mmCIF file of C-alpha atoms in Angstrom:
data_model
loop_
_atom_site.group_PDB
_atom_site.id
_atom_site.type_symbol
_atom_site.label_atom_id
_atom_site.label_comp_id
_atom_site.label_asym_id
_atom_site.label_seq_id
_atom_site.Cartn_x
_atom_site.Cartn_y
_atom_site.Cartn_z
ATOM 1 C CA UNK A 76 -1.644 47.206 -67.465
ATOM 2 C CA UNK A 77 1.925 47.440 -68.307
ATOM 3 C CA UNK A 78 4.376 45.468 -66.333
ATOM 4 C CA UNK A 79 7.144 47.449 -64.896
ATOM 5 C CA UNK A 80 10.594 46.116 -65.279
ATOM 6 C CA UNK A 81 11.925 45.229 -61.891
ATOM 7 C CA UNK A 82 15.429 46.261 -61.164
ATOM 8 C CA UNK A 83 17.568 45.120 -58.361
ATOM 9 C CA UNK A 84 18.820 47.739 -56.079
ATOM 10 C CA UNK A 85 22.372 47.515 -54.962
ATOM 11 C CA UNK A 86 23.198 49.136 -51.725
ATOM 12 C CA UNK A 87 26.788 50.128 -51.411
ATOM 13 C CA UNK A 88 28.194 50.843 -48.058
ATOM 14 C CA UNK A 89 31.389 52.717 -47.594
ATOM 15 C CA UNK A 90 33.351 49.900 -45.916
ATOM 16 C CA UNK A 91 31.679 46.873 -47.596
ATOM 17 C CA UNK A 92 31.005 47.361 -51.280
ATOM 18 C CA UNK A 93 28.669 44.714 -52.796
ATOM 19 C CA UNK A 94 29.400 43.437 -56.285
ATOM 20 C CA UNK A 95 26.524 43.264 -58.716
ATOM 21 C CA UNK A 96 25.009 39.900 -59.685
ATOM 22 C CA UNK A 97 26.815 38.131 -62.547
ATOM 23 C CA UNK A 98 25.474 38.651 -65.994
ATOM 24 C CA UNK A 99 23.683 35.872 -67.899
ATOM 25 C CA UNK A 100 26.667 35.263 -70.151
ATOM 26 C CA UNK A 101 28.886 34.536 -67.152
ATOM 27 C CA UNK A 102 26.288 32.126 -65.761
ATOM 28 C CA UNK A 103 26.086 30.367 -69.134
ATOM 29 C CA UNK A 104 29.869 30.056 -69.363
ATOM 30 C CA UNK A 105 30.004 28.514 -65.874
ATOM 31 C CA UNK A 106 27.221 26.132 -66.776
ATOM 32 C CA UNK A 107 29.004 25.138 -69.980
ATOM 33 C CA UNK A 108 32.238 24.566 -68.035
ATOM 34 C CA UNK A 109 30.502 22.356 -65.456
ATOM 35 C CA UNK A 110 28.747 20.411 -68.229
ATOM 36 C CA UNK A 111 32.075 19.762 -69.963
ATOM 37 C CA UNK A 112 33.653 18.810 -66.622
ATOM 38 C CA UNK A 113 30.947 16.238 -65.828
ATOM 39 C CA UNK A 114 31.134 14.774 -69.339
ATOM 40 C CA UNK A 115 34.914 14.458 -69.038
ATOM 41 C CA UNK A 116 34.648 12.758 -65.642
ATOM 42 C CA UNK A 117 32.023 10.389 -67.062
ATOM 43 C CA UNK A 118 34.376 9.416 -69.888
ATOM 44 C CA UNK A 119 37.258 8.819 -67.449
ATOM 45 C CA UNK A 120 35.075 6.627 -65.204
ATOM 46 C CA UNK A 121 33.811 4.673 -68.234
ATOM 47 C CA UNK A 122 37.377 4.044 -69.438
ATOM 48 C CA UNK A 123 38.443 2.858 -65.970
ATOM 49 C CA UNK A 124 35.461 0.505 -65.765
ATOM 50 C CA UNK A 125 36.242 -0.883 -69.238
ATOM 51 C CA UNK A 126 39.920 -1.410 -68.274
ATOM 52 C CA UNK A 127 38.972 -3.326 -65.113
ATOM 53 C CA UNK A 128 36.415 -5.424 -66.997
ATOM 54 C CA UNK A 129 38.828 -6.286 -69.803
ATOM 55 C CA UNK A 130 41.597 -6.984 -67.272
ATOM 56 C CA UNK A 131 39.301 -9.464 -65.588
ATOM 57 C CA UNK A 132 38.379 -11.183 -68.852
ATOM 58 C CA UNK A 133 41.911 -11.359 -70.192
ATOM 59 C CA UNK A 134 43.900 -11.828 -66.996
ATOM 60 C CA UNK A 135 46.699 -13.638 -68.781
ATOM 61 C CA UNK A 136 46.210 -16.771 -66.710
ATOM 62 C CA UNK A 137 47.003 -19.859 -68.705
ATOM 63 C CA UNK A 138 45.855 -22.984 -66.964
ATOM 64 C CA UNK A 139 47.752 -25.340 -69.200
ATOM 65 C CA UNK A 140 50.395 -27.560 -67.668
ATOM 66 C CA UNK A 141 53.347 -26.027 -69.545
ATOM 67 C CA UNK A 142 52.765 -22.562 -68.094
ATOM 68 C CA UNK A 143 52.689 -23.714 -64.455
ATOM 69 C CA UNK A 144 55.944 -23.247 -62.661
ATOM 70 C CA UNK A 145 57.249 -26.090 -60.554
ATOM 71 C CA UNK A 146 57.377 -25.358 -56.874
ATOM 72 C CA UNK A 147 59.310 -28.158 -55.254
ATOM 73 C CA UNK A 148 58.799 -28.698 -51.528
ATOM 74 C CA UNK A 149 61.267 -31.022 -49.820
ATOM 75 C CA UNK A 150 59.332 -33.076 -47.272
ATOM 76 C CA UNK A 151 62.215 -35.116 -45.823
ATOM 77 C CA UNK A 152 63.990 -38.468 -45.976
ATOM 78 C CA UNK A 153 62.067 -41.547 -47.116
ATOM 79 C CA UNK A 154 62.993 -43.405 -43.913
ATOM 80 C CA UNK A 155 61.553 -40.697 -41.648
ATOM 81 C CA UNK A 156 57.981 -41.620 -42.705
ATOM 82 C CA UNK A 157 56.562 -44.866 -41.324
ATOM 83 C CA UNK A 158 54.095 -46.965 -43.371
ATOM 84 C CA UNK A 159 50.381 -46.256 -42.757
ATOM 85 C CA UNK A 160 51.024 -42.727 -41.386
ATOM 86 C CA UNK A 161 50.097 -39.216 -42.460
ATOM 87 C CA UNK A 162 52.188 -36.070 -41.920
ATOM 88 C CA UNK A 163 50.716 -32.583 -42.316
ATOM 89 C CA UNK A 164 52.641 -29.914 -44.198
ATOM 90 C CA UNK A 165 50.367 -26.898 -43.716
ATOM 91 C CA UNK A 166 52.941 -24.519 -45.227
ATOM 92 C CA UNK A 167 53.059 -26.669 -48.338
ATOM 93 C CA UNK A 168 49.264 -27.041 -48.385
ATOM 94 C CA UNK A 169 49.301 -30.852 -48.373
ATOM 95 C CA UNK A 170 49.328 -34.039 -46.312
ATOM 96 C CA UNK A 171 52.026 -36.593 -47.060
ATOM 97 C CA UNK A 172 50.562 -40.073 -46.702
ATOM 98 C CA UNK A 173 52.726 -43.176 -46.616
ATOM 99 C CA UNK A 174 50.484 -46.095 -47.467
ATOM 100 C CA UNK A 175 50.718 -49.599 -45.953
ATOM 101 C CA UNK A 176 52.664 -50.889 -48.970
ATOM 102 C CA UNK A 177 55.287 -48.119 -48.571
ATOM 103 C CA UNK A 178 54.048 -45.868 -51.385
ATOM 104 C CA UNK A 179 53.757 -42.083 -50.985
ATOM 105 C CA UNK A 180 50.890 -39.711 -51.828
ATOM 106 C CA UNK A 181 50.762 -35.947 -51.335
ATOM 107 C CA UNK A 182 47.092 -35.053 -50.806
ATOM 108 C CA UNK A 183 45.519 -31.602 -50.915
ATOM 109 C CA UNK A 184 44.232 -30.008 -47.703
ATOM 110 C CA UNK A 185 40.985 -29.016 -49.452
ATOM 111 C CA UNK A 186 37.810 -31.063 -49.471
ATOM 112 C CA UNK A 187 36.433 -31.682 -52.966
ATOM 113 C CA UNK A 188 32.923 -30.792 -51.810
ATOM 114 C CA UNK A 189 33.193 -27.096 -50.891
ATOM 115 C CA UNK A 190 36.911 -26.556 -50.331
ATOM 116 C CA UNK A 191 36.993 -26.690 -46.534
ATOM 117 C CA UNK A 192 40.263 -27.696 -44.856
ATOM 118 C CA UNK A 193 40.277 -31.368 -43.960
ATOM 119 C CA UNK A 194 41.684 -32.868 -40.758
ATOM 120 C CA UNK A 195 43.527 -36.181 -40.333
ATOM 121 C CA UNK A 196 42.127 -38.336 -37.527
ATOM 122 C CA UNK A 197 44.837 -40.866 -36.715
ATOM 123 C CA UNK A 198 42.599 -43.037 -34.509
ATOM 124 C CA UNK A 199 40.116 -43.604 -37.357
ATOM 125 C CA UNK A 200 42.767 -43.462 -40.119
ATOM 126 C CA UNK A 201 40.525 -41.044 -42.040
ATOM 127 C CA UNK A 202 40.558 -37.501 -43.300
ATOM 128 C CA UNK A 203 37.447 -35.682 -42.054
ATOM 129 C CA UNK A 204 35.896 -32.515 -43.459
ATOM 130 C CA UNK A 205 34.520 -30.489 -40.526
ATOM 131 C CA UNK A 206 32.047 -28.600 -42.733
ATOM 132 C CA UNK A 207 29.816 -31.432 -43.985
ATOM 133 C CA UNK A 208 31.390 -34.607 -42.528
ATOM 134 C CA UNK A 209 32.852 -35.993 -45.731
ATOM 135 C CA UNK A 210 35.380 -38.717 -44.962
ATOM 136 C CA UNK A 211 38.365 -39.843 -47.030
ATOM 137 C CA UNK A 212 40.698 -42.825 -46.637
ATOM 138 C CA UNK A 213 44.469 -42.559 -46.298
ATOM 139 C CA UNK A 214 44.737 -42.661 -50.116
ATOM 140 C CA UNK A 215 42.196 -39.812 -50.519
ATOM 141 C CA UNK A 216 39.339 -42.026 -51.705
ATOM 142 C CA UNK A 217 35.831 -40.902 -50.616
ATOM 143 C CA UNK A 218 34.473 -43.043 -47.769
ATOM 144 C CA UNK A 219 31.555 -40.840 -46.747
ATOM 145 C CA UNK A 220 29.823 -38.343 -49.115
ATOM 146 C CA UNK A 221 28.790 -35.530 -49.892
ATOM 147 C CA UNK A 222 32.266 -35.073 -51.400
ATOM 148 C CA UNK A 223 31.894 -35.910 -55.114
ATOM 149 C CA UNK A 224 35.475 -37.029 -55.814
ATOM 150 C CA UNK A 225 38.684 -38.208 -54.211
ATOM 151 C CA UNK A 226 41.071 -35.616 -52.769
ATOM 152 C CA UNK A 227 43.295 -33.801 -55.256
ATOM 153 C CA UNK A 228 46.955 -34.784 -55.140
ATOM 154 C CA UNK A 229 50.396 -33.434 -55.991
ATOM 155 C CA UNK A 230 53.133 -35.220 -57.955
ATOM 156 C CA UNK A 231 55.938 -36.674 -55.840
ATOM 157 C CA UNK A 232 59.582 -37.003 -56.836
ATOM 158 C CA UNK A 233 61.901 -39.277 -54.849
ATOM 159 C CA UNK A 234 65.574 -38.452 -55.423
ATOM 160 C CA UNK A 235 68.548 -39.655 -53.378
ATOM 161 C CA UNK A 236 66.300 -40.909 -50.576
ATOM 162 C CA UNK A 237 64.484 -37.540 -50.277
ATOM 163 C CA UNK A 238 60.745 -37.053 -50.787
ATOM 164 C CA UNK A 239 59.972 -33.925 -52.837
ATOM 165 C CA UNK A 240 56.502 -32.654 -53.700
ATOM 166 C CA UNK A 241 55.632 -30.395 -56.645
ATOM 167 C CA UNK A 242 53.098 -28.090 -54.936
ATOM 168 C CA UNK A 243 52.800 -25.972 -58.089
ATOM 169 C CA UNK A 244 50.893 -28.762 -59.865
ATOM 170 C CA UNK A 245 47.667 -29.919 -58.219
ATOM 171 C CA UNK A 246 46.033 -32.822 -60.027
ATOM 172 C CA UNK A 247 42.327 -33.617 -59.809
ATOM 173 C CA UNK A 248 40.865 -37.105 -59.971
ATOM 174 C CA UNK A 249 37.568 -38.891 -59.496
ATOM 175 C CA UNK A 250 38.887 -41.897 -57.628
ATOM 176 C CA UNK A 251 42.037 -43.526 -56.358
ATOM 177 C CA UNK A 252 44.299 -45.341 -58.800
ATOM 178 C CA UNK A 253 47.568 -47.196 -58.034
ATOM 179 C CA UNK A 254 49.355 -45.083 -60.690
ATOM 180 C CA UNK A 255 48.941 -42.022 -58.416
ATOM 181 C CA UNK A 256 51.255 -43.559 -55.785
ATOM 182 C CA UNK A 257 55.043 -42.972 -55.862
ATOM 183 C CA UNK A 258 57.382 -45.645 -54.550
ATOM 184 C CA UNK A 259 60.954 -45.277 -53.265
#
């Protein structure tokens, strides 16, 4: 038997003429256009991903000491801080501790265990981490683990009877040392 070629019948009404189905060449040209469009979009997305990835790798952050800018925070007059007291400077991100011998230390608000904000308990004369109960003395030394190291500290400058703290330079340490204390 011979197969008869099927033809589509197009019914044309007077008020609503129907256009014939597109030819195969028009379908192929649309398909080629969409293929090129998707390939182009894929290239654009790949370039954006590469730019973000490279931007992350080479962020331009230099962690060396020369590149850090000094951010000086004026805490107040030397005489306004009594020995063996701690004053919180939340805006400056530090506690200013005046030790029993009159020396000053600017201690970070962050626990060295997991970075939780520490709290000064004046009655116990300790810094307490509310997350895992690490305790630190007034000089930042670890009294109760799990904190692995003493609190980070900031350099202090005493000029003309004023206590100034460089909050742009946070220094890490393992334990307390007398050289970390600044005297008036």
